[in-house]
Coordinates of C-alpha atoms and ligand atoms in Angstrom, one line a residue:
X15 CA -18.5 -58.9 -27.3
X16 CA -18.8 -59.7 -31.0
X17 CA -19.9 -56.8 -33.2
X18 CA -18.2 -53.4 -33.2
X19 CA -21.6 -51.6 -33.5
X20 CA -22.9 -53.4 -30.4
X21 CA -19.8 -52.3 -28.5
X22 CA -20.1 -48.7 -29.5
X23 CA -23.8 -48.7 -28.7
X24 CA -23.2 -50.2 -25.2
X25 CA -20.7 -47.4 -24.6
X26 CA -23.0 -44.6 -25.8
X27 CA -21.0 -43.9 -29.0
X28 CA -23.1 -42.9 -32.0
X29 CA -22.3 -42.3 -35.7
X30 CA -21.5 -38.7 -34.8
X31 CA -20.9 -37.5 -31.2
X32 CA -20.6 -34.2 -29.4
X33 CA -17.0 -33.5 -28.4
X34 CA -17.6 -31.7 -25.1
X35 CA -19.6 -32.4 -22.0
X36 CA -19.8 -31.4 -18.3
X37 CA -22.6 -33.9 -17.4
X38 CA -25.7 -35.7 -18.4
X39 CA -27.7 -33.5 -20.8
X40 CA -24.8 -31.1 -20.9
X41 CA -23.2 -32.0 -24.1
X42 CA -22.0 -29.3 -26.5
X43 CA -24.2 -28.6 -29.5
X44 CA -22.8 -29.4 -33.0
X45 CA -21.2 -26.4 -34.7
X46 CA -20.0 -25.8 -38.2
X47 CA -16.4 -26.9 -37.3
X48 CA -15.4 -29.8 -39.6
X49 CA -16.1 -33.2 -38.1
X50 CA -13.2 -35.1 -36.5
X51 CA -13.1 -38.7 -37.7
X52 CA -11.8 -41.5 -35.4
X53 CA -9.9 -43.9 -37.5
X54 CA -9.3 -47.6 -36.9
X55 CA -5.5 -47.9 -37.5
X56 CA -5.8 -51.6 -38.3
X57 CA -7.8 -50.8 -41.4
X58 CA -7.6 -47.1 -42.1
X59 CA -11.5 -47.0 -42.0
X60 CA -13.5 -44.4 -39.9
X61 CA -15.2 -45.7 -36.8
X62 CA -17.3 -42.7 -35.9
X63 CA -17.3 -38.9 -36.1
X64 CA -16.9 -36.2 -33.3
X65 CA -17.9 -32.6 -33.3
X66 CA -14.9 -30.8 -31.9
X67 CA -15.5 -28.1 -29.3
X68 CA -15.4 -24.4 -30.2
X69 CA -14.1 -21.5 -28.1
X70 CA -17.6 -20.7 -26.7
X71 CA -17.9 -24.4 -25.8
X72 CA -14.6 -24.2 -23.9
X73 CA -15.9 -21.2 -22.0
X74 CA -19.1 -23.0 -21.0
X75 CA -17.1 -26.1 -19.9
X76 CA -14.7 -23.9 -17.8
X77 CA -17.7 -22.1 -16.2
X78 CA -19.3 -25.4 -15.2
X79 CA -16.0 -26.7 -13.9
X80 CA -15.4 -23.5 -11.8
X81 CA -18.9 -23.6 -10.4
X82 CA -18.7 -27.3 -9.6
X83 CA -15.4 -26.8 -7.8
X84 CA -17.1 -24.4 -5.3
X85 CA -19.4 -27.2 -4.2
X86 CA -17.2 -30.3 -4.8
X87 CA -14.4 -29.0 -2.6
X88 CA -16.8 -28.9 0.4
X89 CA -17.9 -32.6 0.0
X90 CA -15.9 -34.6 2.6
X91 CA -13.0 -36.4 0.9
X92 CA -14.2 -40.0 1.8
X93 CA -17.5 -39.1 0.2
X94 CA -15.7 -38.0 -2.9
X95 CA -13.9 -41.3 -2.8
X96 CA -17.2 -43.1 -2.7
X97 CA -18.1 -41.4 -6.0
X98 CA -14.9 -42.6 -7.5
X99 CA -15.7 -46.1 -6.2
X100 CA -18.9 -46.0 -8.1
X101 CA -17.2 -45.1 -11.3
X102 CA -14.7 -47.9 -10.8
X103 CA -17.7 -50.3 -10.4
X104 CA -19.1 -49.3 -13.8
X105 CA -15.6 -49.7 -15.3
X106 CA -15.6 -53.3 -14.0
X107 CA -18.9 -53.9 -15.8
X108 CA -17.7 -52.2 -19.0
X109 CA -14.2 -53.7 -19.0
X110 CA -14.8 -55.8 -22.1
X111 CA -16.5 -53.2 -24.3
X112 CA -14.2 -50.4 -23.2
X113 CA -11.1 -52.5 -23.6
X114 CA -12.3 -53.4 -27.1
X115 CA -12.9 -49.8 -28.0
X116 CA -9.3 -49.0 -26.9
X117 CA -8.1 -51.7 -29.3
X118 CA -10.3 -50.5 -32.1
X119 CA -9.2 -46.9 -31.8
X120 CA -5.5 -47.2 -31.0
X121 CA -4.6 -50.6 -32.4
X122 CA -3.5 -52.1 -29.1
X123 CA -4.1 -55.9 -28.9
X124 CA -7.2 -56.8 -26.9
X125 CA -5.3 -57.9 -23.8
X126 CA -3.6 -54.5 -23.7
X127 CA -6.9 -52.7 -24.2
X128 CA -8.4 -54.6 -21.3
X129 CA -5.3 -54.1 -19.3
X130 CA -5.7 -50.4 -19.6
X131 CA -9.3 -50.6 -18.3
X132 CA -8.0 -52.7 -15.4
X133 CA -5.5 -50.0 -14.6
X134 CA -8.4 -47.5 -14.4
X135 CA -10.1 -49.9 -12.0
X136 CA -7.0 -50.3 -9.9
X137 CA -6.5 -46.5 -9.9
X138 CA -10.1 -46.0 -8.7
X139 CA -9.5 -48.5 -5.8
X140 CA -6.3 -46.7 -4.9
X141 CA -8.0 -43.3 -5.0
X142 CA -10.9 -44.5 -2.8
X143 CA -8.4 -45.6 -0.1
X144 CA -6.3 -42.4 -0.6
X145 CA -9.5 -40.3 0.1
X146 CA -9.1 -41.2 3.8
X147 CA -5.4 -40.5 3.8
X148 CA -4.8 -37.0 2.7
X149 CA -2.4 -36.6 5.6
X150 CA -0.8 -33.4 6.8
X151 CA 2.2 -33.5 9.2
X152 CA 2.4 -31.9 12.6
X153 CA 5.8 -30.4 13.6
X154 CA 6.9 -29.4 17.1
X155 CA 6.8 -25.6 17.3
X156 CA 9.9 -23.8 18.6
X157 CA 7.6 -21.4 20.5
X158 CA 5.8 -22.4 23.7
X159 CA 2.0 -22.9 23.5
X160 CA 2.0 -22.9 19.7
X161 CA 0.9 -25.6 17.4
X162 CA 2.6 -26.0 14.0
X163 CA 1.0 -28.2 11.4
X164 CA 0.2 -28.5 7.7
X165 CA -2.9 -29.4 5.8
X166 CA -3.8 -30.1 2.2
X167 CA -6.6 -28.2 0.4
X168 CA -8.1 -28.8 -3.0
X169 CA -6.4 -26.9 -5.8
X170 CA -9.1 -25.9 -8.2
X171 CA -10.2 -27.1 -11.7
X172 CA -7.2 -28.9 -13.3
X173 CA -6.5 -29.4 -17.0
X174 CA -5.6 -32.9 -18.0
X175 CA -4.1 -33.3 -21.5
X176 CA -3.5 -36.9 -22.6
X177 CA -1.6 -38.7 -25.4
X178 CA -3.1 -41.2 -27.8
X179 CA -1.3 -44.3 -26.6
X180 CA -3.0 -44.6 -23.2
X181 CA -6.3 -43.1 -24.1
X182 CA -8.1 -43.9 -20.9
X183 CA -5.6 -45.0 -18.2
X184 CA -3.6 -41.8 -18.0
X185 CA -6.8 -39.9 -17.5
X186 CA -7.7 -42.2 -14.6
X187 CA -4.2 -41.7 -13.0
X188 CA -4.9 -38.0 -12.9
X189 CA -8.7 -37.7 -12.7
X190 CA -9.3 -40.1 -9.8
X191 CA -6.7 -38.5 -7.6
X192 CA -7.7 -35.0 -8.5
X193 CA -11.4 -35.9 -7.8
X194 CA -10.7 -37.3 -4.3
X195 CA -8.5 -34.3 -3.7
X196 CA -11.5 -32.0 -4.3
X197 CA -10.6 -30.7 -7.7
X198 CA -12.7 -30.7 -10.8
X199 CA -11.2 -32.0 -14.0
X200 CA -11.2 -30.7 -17.6
X201 CA -9.9 -33.4 -19.9
X202 CA -8.5 -32.7 -23.3
X203 CA -7.8 -36.1 -24.8
X204 CA -5.8 -36.8 -27.9
X205 CA -7.9 -36.2 -31.1
X206 CA -6.5 -39.5 -32.3
X207 CA -8.6 -41.4 -29.6
X208 CA -11.7 -39.3 -29.0
X209 CA -14.2 -42.1 -28.8
X210 CA -12.5 -43.7 -25.8
X211 CA -12.8 -40.4 -24.0
X212 CA -16.4 -40.0 -24.9
X213 CA -17.2 -43.5 -23.6
X214 CA -15.5 -42.6 -20.3
X215 CA -17.4 -39.3 -20.1
X216 CA -20.7 -41.2 -20.4
X217 CA -19.7 -43.4 -17.5
X218 CA -18.8 -40.4 -15.3
X219 CA -22.0 -38.6 -16.3
X220 CA -24.1 -41.5 -15.2
X221 CA -22.5 -41.6 -11.7
X222 CA -22.4 -37.8 -11.3
X223 CA -26.0 -37.4 -12.3
X224 CA -27.0 -39.8 -9.4
X225 CA -24.9 -37.6 -7.1
X226 CA -26.6 -34.4 -8.3
X227 CA -23.4 -33.0 -9.8
X228 CA -22.2 -31.8 -13.1
X229 CA -18.9 -30.2 -14.0
X230 CA -16.7 -32.4 -11.8
X231 CA -15.5 -34.5 -14.8
X232 CA -15.6 -32.6 -18.0
X233 CA -14.6 -33.4 -21.6
X234 CA -13.1 -30.9 -24.1
X235 CA -12.2 -32.4 -27.4
X236 CA -10.4 -30.3 -30.0
X237 CA -7.9 -30.9 -32.8
X238 CA -7.0 -27.2 -32.9
X239 CA -3.7 -26.3 -31.5
X240 CA -4.9 -22.8 -30.8
X241 CA -7.8 -24.1 -28.6
X242 CA -5.5 -26.5 -26.8
X243 CA -3.3 -23.6 -26.0
X244 CA -6.2 -21.5 -24.8
X245 CA -6.7 -24.2 -22.2
X246 CA -2.9 -24.3 -21.3
X247 CA -2.8 -20.5 -20.9
X248 CA -5.9 -20.3 -18.8
X249 CA -5.1 -18.9 -15.4
X250 CA -8.3 -20.4 -14.0
X251 CA -6.6 -23.8 -14.3
X252 CA -3.9 -23.8 -11.5
X253 CA -2.5 -27.1 -12.7
X254 CA -2.0 -28.5 -16.2
X255 CA -1.1 -32.2 -16.2
X256 CA 0.3 -32.9 -19.6
X257 CA 1.2 -36.4 -21.1
X258 CA 2.8 -36.4 -24.5
X259 CA 5.9 -35.7 -26.5
X260 CA 8.9 -33.6 -25.4
X261 CA 8.3 -31.2 -28.2
X262 CA 4.8 -30.3 -27.2
X263 CA 5.6 -30.7 -23.5
X264 CA 8.3 -28.0 -23.8
X265 CA 5.8 -25.6 -25.3
X266 CA 3.2 -26.4 -22.6
X267 CA 5.7 -26.0 -19.8
X268 CA 6.8 -22.6 -21.2
X269 CA 3.2 -21.3 -21.6
X270 CA 2.2 -22.4 -18.1
X271 CA 5.5 -21.1 -16.7
X272 CA 4.7 -17.7 -18.1
X273 CA 1.6 -17.5 -16.0
X274 CA 3.4 -19.1 -13.0
X275 CA 1.0 -22.0 -13.0
X276 CA 1.9 -25.5 -12.1
X277 CA 2.6 -28.3 -14.6
X278 CA 2.8 -32.1 -14.1
X279 CA 4.8 -33.3 -17.1
X280 CA 4.9 -37.0 -18.4
X281 CA 6.9 -36.8 -21.6
X282 CA 8.9 -39.1 -23.9
X283 CA 11.2 -41.9 -22.8
X284 CA 14.2 -43.6 -24.4
X285 CA 14.4 -46.6 -22.1
X286 CA 17.2 -49.0 -21.9
X287 CA 17.8 -52.6 -20.7
X288 CA 21.3 -53.6 -19.6
X289 CA 22.0 -57.4 -19.7
X290 CA 25.3 -58.2 -17.9
X291 CA 27.5 -61.3 -18.2
X292 CA 25.7 -63.1 -15.3
X293 CA 22.1 -62.5 -16.5
X294 CA 19.5 -65.2 -17.0
X295 CA 19.2 -64.7 -20.8
X296 CA 15.8 -66.4 -21.1
X297 CA 14.3 -64.1 -18.5
X298 CA 15.9 -61.1 -20.1
X299 CA 14.9 -62.1 -23.6
X300 CA 11.2 -62.4 -22.6
X301 CA 11.2 -59.0 -20.9
X302 CA 13.0 -57.4 -23.9
X303 CA 10.5 -58.7 -26.4
X304 CA 7.6 -57.7 -24.3
X305 CA 9.1 -54.3 -23.7
X306 CA 10.1 -53.5 -27.3
X307 CA 7.3 -55.0 -29.3
X308 CA 4.3 -54.5 -26.9
X309 CA 1.9 -51.8 -28.1
X310 CA 3.9 -51.8 -31.3
X311 CA 6.6 -49.9 -29.6
X312 CA 4.2 -47.0 -28.7
X313 CA 4.6 -46.9 -25.0
X314 CA 6.5 -44.2 -23.2
X315 CA 8.2 -47.1 -21.3
X316 CA 9.0 -49.1 -24.5
X317 CA 12.5 -50.7 -24.4
X318 CA 14.3 -48.9 -27.2
X319 CA 18.0 -49.5 -26.3
X320 CA 19.6 -52.8 -25.3
X321 CA 23.1 -52.8 -23.8
X322 CA 24.4 -56.4 -23.6
X323 CA 27.8 -57.6 -22.3
X324 CA 30.1 -58.4 -25.2
X325 CA 30.5 -62.0 -24.0
X326 CA 26.7 -62.6 -24.4
X327 CA 25.7 -60.4 -27.3
X328 CA 25.5 -63.1 -30.1
X329 CA 23.6 -65.5 -27.8
X330 CA 21.0 -62.9 -26.8
X331 CA 20.6 -61.5 -30.4
X332 CA 20.0 -65.1 -31.6
X333 CA 17.2 -65.5 -29.0
X334 CA 15.6 -62.2 -29.8
X335 CA 15.7 -62.7 -33.6
X336 CA 14.0 -66.1 -33.1
X337 CA 11.3 -64.6 -30.9
X338 CA 10.7 -61.6 -33.2
X339 CA 10.3 -63.9 -36.2
X340 CA 7.4 -65.7 -34.4
X341 CA 5.4 -62.6 -33.6
X342 CA 2.1 -62.6 -35.3
X343 CA 1.2 -59.1 -36.6
X344 CA -2.4 -58.2 -37.6
X345 CA -5.9 -57.3 -36.4
X346 CA -5.4 -56.5 -32.7
X347 CA -8.7 -58.0 -31.8
X348 CA -7.7 -61.4 -33.0
X349 CA -6.6 -63.6 -30.0
X350 CA -3.4 -65.0 -31.6
X351 CA -2.1 -61.5 -32.7
X352 CA 0.7 -60.1 -30.6
X353 CA 1.4 -56.8 -32.4
X354 CA -1.1 -54.4 -34.0
X355 CA -0.6 -51.4 -36.1
X356 CA 1.0 -48.0 -35.5
X357 CA -1.5 -45.2 -34.8
X358 CA -1.4 -43.4 -38.2
X359 CA 0.4 -42.7 -41.4
X360 CA 2.6 -40.1 -39.7
X361 CA 3.8 -42.8 -37.3
X362 CA 4.7 -45.1 -40.2
X363 CA 6.6 -42.2 -41.8
X364 CA 8.6 -41.6 -38.6
X365 CA 9.4 -45.3 -38.6
X366 CA 10.5 -45.3 -42.2
X367 CA 12.6 -42.2 -41.7
X368 CA 14.3 -43.7 -38.7
X369 CA 15.2 -46.9 -40.7
X370 CA 16.6 -44.7 -43.5
X371 CA 18.7 -42.8 -40.9
X372 CA 19.9 -46.0 -39.4
X373 CA 21.0 -47.3 -42.8
X374 CA 22.8 -44.0 -43.6
X375 CA 24.7 -44.3 -40.3
X376 CA 25.8 -47.8 -41.2
X377 CA 23.5 -49.6 -38.8
X378 CA 23.1 -53.3 -39.3
X379 CA 19.4 -54.5 -39.4
X380 CA 19.2 -57.8 -37.7
X381 CA 15.4 -58.3 -38.1
X382 CA 12.5 -56.3 -39.7
X383 CA 13.0 -52.8 -41.1
X384 CA 10.0 -52.8 -43.5
X385 CA 6.6 -51.2 -43.7
X386 CA 4.0 -54.0 -44.4
X387 CA 2.2 -53.6 -47.7
X388 CA -1.4 -54.0 -46.4
X389 CA -4.3 -51.8 -45.3
X390 CA -3.8 -50.0 -42.0
X391 CA -0.5 -48.8 -40.5
X392 CA 1.6 -51.9 -40.0
X393 CA 5.4 -52.2 -39.7
X394 CA 7.8 -54.9 -38.8
X395 CA 9.3 -55.0 -35.3
X396 CA 12.9 -54.2 -35.9
X397 CA 16.3 -55.0 -34.3
X398 CA 19.3 -53.0 -35.2
X399 CA 23.0 -52.9 -34.2
X400 CA 23.7 -49.3 -33.5
X401 CA 25.7 -46.8 -31.5
X402 CA 24.4 -44.8 -28.6
X403 CA 25.6 -41.4 -29.9
X404 CA 23.7 -41.6 -33.2
X405 CA 21.0 -38.9 -33.3
X406 CA 18.4 -41.5 -34.3
X407 CA 19.3 -43.5 -31.1
X408 CA 19.3 -40.4 -28.9
X409 CA 15.7 -39.5 -29.8
X410 CA 12.4 -41.4 -29.2
X411 CA 10.9 -42.8 -32.4
X412 CA 7.5 -44.0 -31.3
X413 CA 7.7 -47.4 -33.1
X414 CA 9.1 -50.9 -32.5
X415 CA 12.8 -50.4 -33.2
X416 CA 15.3 -51.9 -30.8
X417 CA 18.9 -50.7 -30.9
X418 CA 21.4 -53.3 -29.7
X419 CA 24.8 -52.2 -28.4
X420 CA 27.5 -54.3 -26.7
X421 CA 29.5 -53.1 -23.6
X422 CA 32.5 -54.4 -21.7
X423 CA 31.9 -53.1 -18.1
X424 CA 28.8 -52.2 -16.0
X425 CA 30.1 -48.7 -15.4
X426 CA 30.3 -48.2 -19.2
X427 CA 26.8 -49.6 -19.7
X428 CA 25.4 -47.3 -17.0
X429 CA 27.1 -44.3 -18.5
X430 CA 25.7 -45.2 -22.0
X431 CA 22.2 -45.8 -20.6
X432 CA 22.2 -42.4 -18.9
X433 CA 23.7 -40.7 -21.9
X434 CA 20.5 -39.6 -23.5
X435 CA 18.3 -36.5 -22.9
X436 CA 15.4 -38.6 -21.5
X437 CA 15.1 -40.3 -18.1
X438 CA 12.0 -42.4 -17.8
X439 CA 12.5 -46.2 -17.4
X440 CA 15.5 -48.5 -17.1
X441 CA 16.3 -52.1 -16.2
X442 CA 19.2 -54.3 -15.4
X443 CA 19.3 -58.1 -15.8
X444 CA 21.8 -59.7 -13.5
X445 CA 22.4 -62.3 -10.9
X446 CA 25.2 -60.3 -9.4
X447 CA 24.1 -58.6 -6.2
X448 CA 26.8 -55.9 -6.4
X449 CA 25.8 -55.1 -10.0
X450 CA 22.2 -54.8 -8.9
X451 CA 23.0 -52.4 -6.0
X452 CA 25.4 -50.4 -8.1
X453 CA 22.6 -49.9 -10.7
X454 CA 20.1 -48.7 -8.0
X455 CA 22.6 -46.6 -6.2
X456 CA 23.0 -42.8 -6.5
X457 CA 25.6 -43.3 -9.2
X458 CA 23.5 -45.8 -11.1
X459 CA 20.4 -45.3 -13.3
X460 CA 19.3 -41.7 -13.6
X461 CA 15.8 -42.6 -14.5
X462 CA 12.5 -42.2 -12.6
X463 CA 12.0 -46.0 -12.9
X464 CA 14.9 -48.5 -12.3
X465 CA 14.1 -52.2 -12.3
X466 CA 16.2 -55.3 -11.7
X467 CA 15.3 -58.5 -13.5
X468 CA 12.0 -57.1 -14.8
X469 CA 11.7 -55.0 -18.0
X470 CA 11.1 -51.3 -18.6
X471 CA 7.4 -51.3 -19.4
X472 CA 4.3 -52.1 -17.4
X473 CA 4.6 -50.1 -14.1
X474 CA 2.3 -50.9 -11.2
X475 CA 0.1 -48.1 -10.1
X476 CA 1.1 -48.4 -6.4
X477 CA 4.4 -46.7 -7.1
X478 CA 4.8 -43.1 -8.4
X479 CA 5.2 -43.1 -12.1
X480 CA 7.3 -40.6 -14.1
X481 CA 10.8 -39.7 -15.3
X482 CA 13.6 -37.3 -15.0
X483 CA 15.4 -34.9 -17.4
X484 CA 13.5 -34.3 -20.6
X485 CA 10.8 -36.8 -19.5
X486 CA 9.6 -33.8 -17.4
X487 CA 9.9 -34.7 -13.7
X488 CA 6.2 -35.4 -13.1
X489 CA 4.9 -38.2 -10.9
X490 CA 1.5 -39.8 -11.2
X491 CA -0.5 -42.7 -9.8
X492 CA 0.6 -44.2 -6.4
X493 CA 2.9 -43.2 -3.5
X494 CA 2.4 -39.6 -2.7
X495 CA 1.5 -38.5 -6.2
X496 CA -1.8 -37.2 -4.9
X497 CA 0.0 -34.1 -3.5
X498 CA 0.4 -32.7 -7.0
X499 CA -3.4 -32.1 -7.1
X500 CA -3.6 -30.2 -3.8
X501 CA -2.2 -27.1 -2.2
X502 CA -0.3 -27.3 1.0
X503 CA -1.0 -24.9 3.8
X504 CA 1.2 -24.5 6.9
X505 CA -0.7 -23.4 10.0
X506 CA 0.7 -21.9 13.2
X507 CA -1.7 -21.5 16.2
X508 CA -0.7 -19.6 19.3
X509 CA -3.0 -21.1 21.9
Ligands
NAD609 P1 1.7 -35.4 -28.6 O1 2.7 -34.6 -27.8 O2 1.7 -35.2 -30.0 O3 0.2 -35.0 -28.0 C1 -0.1 -35.1 -26.7 C2 -1.4 -34.3 -26.4 O4 -1.0 -32.9 -26.6 C3 -2.5 -34.5 -27.3 O5 -3.7 -34.5 -26.6 C4 -2.4 -33.3 -28.3 O6 -3.7 -33.0 -28.9 C5 -2.0 -32.2 -27.4 N1 -1.4 -31.1 -28.0 C6 -0.7 -31.0 -29.2 N2 -0.2 -29.7 -29.3 C7 -0.6 -29.0 -28.3 C8 -0.3 -27.7 -27.8 N3 0.3 -26.8 -28.6 N4 -0.8 -27.3 -26.6 C9 -1.5 -28.2 -25.8 N5 -1.7 -29.5 -26.2 C10 -1.3 -29.9 -27.4 O7 1.9 -36.9 -28.1 P2 1.2 -38.2 -28.7 O8 1.8 -38.5 -30.0 O9 -0.2 -38.2 -28.5 O10 1.8 -39.3 -27.6 C11 3.0 -39.9 -27.7 C12 4.1 -39.2 -26.8 O11 3.6 -39.2 -25.5 C13 5.4 -40.0 -26.8 O12 6.4 -39.1 -26.8 C14 5.3 -40.7 -25.4 O13 6.5 -41.1 -24.9 C15 4.6 -39.7 -24.6 N6 3.9 -40.4 -23.5 C16 4.5 -40.2 -22.2 C17 3.9 -40.8 -21.1 C18 4.5 -40.7 -19.8 O14 3.8 -41.0 -18.8 N7 5.8 -40.2 -19.6 C19 2.8 -41.6 -21.3 C20 2.2 -41.8 -22.6 C21 2.8 -41.1 -23.6

């Protein structure tokens, strides 16, 4: 793929695009709402415009989604899986252009953009298999001549709200499982990455048209908080799956809680790596650099805190500073570039503010710390000596800042690691079996993800993904995450 215009054309993206759709020929008509511009964060230039949805658009989308649910839930689950398989097939064909669009719109390097599309493909494969395995258990009844069992039914239309930093993969984690479960899906993507969502909607429309369906996969783009909240408060959506910040997640949870609906929350992380006195430092350093600098520090699983045994601190810092100084920063579509821009000016401001706060606390900047004076939203990846209790360390700044903190015992390191409000991902580097088991034991990491000798970011879809505490408790992707999209029914038959 060479030219951005060719890529956009291949994905059905025009100069201006409708922001809502429930199928082929069912795109929302433009209204007089101001156009939403998708911006390339590497240059600050607009890529294309989107007409955001209005309230009447939302009502039409919901109506289609509700009607489609009545039919879709009756389609046998393996046949629903076959539809998802076909979407996965088109994603294979479009991996290059769609991966490039992810890079263009979010500033991820090309390998990460393609990696995200690969995750969608993997998720489609998983969902196809899962469509034959929506198992219910059978239990021995305590009464004679009775049968006691449970089964799983589709839930209804589900609302999926996604963050900017995984503009397509997070939708796939939710939408493919929800679809094979028999639900219909209304997707509200981040207004910072609307074109990725429109490209995916075109792909879904193509497959669903062949199946004679509309309204199974729907798109609802808005940059208005009040409209997003209309969706969250809508009793016709039994489940709201929300991926984003703790601040917004808290509001969403409370609004859905008021109507006693269900939420699936995937919120902020503040992930730590612990490196003990026995660790392989080269292995650890590679994982830490990948985890802290990848996606310019804009992953929920980004490594933000590093606890290193006091006997190895200087050695590890030297390795990290050397690696950081070799990172090429620039246009994410160039093959030698390892770090692209932040998403927007607000993200640069949050980075700048965190650096000021670190300095005011007395933190020592070991590498980076500056906004780069060039077009786009570029900052330096940064390493800082810090203390875990500082407010700036306790919160998630969505930028490439790594806080380094020495420790003297594993118990202390685990306590420090757990001593933040978030609980997403964690990792220990060690060659000591007892340390490894201690870290994974009930008194070890309190996170949803705990790894040994592999970093905090880049989870495989086969396992359930999500975190504890303020990260929200939701689980998506593999294992038994499909159950969140279904309702369980217990059946007793007196035969
Ligand atoms: P954000 O919270 O600003 O926005 C997330 C989504 O919520 C967007 O679609 C946004 O338009 C929407 N939104 C905003 N206000 C809303 C409201 N009042 N009601 C309903 N929806 C509303 O997050 P972001 O900046 O797009 O993404 C970064 C955050 O997401 C980080 O905190 C990151 O850790 C988190 N994240 C978590 C995971 C995970 O799986 N745990 C994955 C990716 C990102």
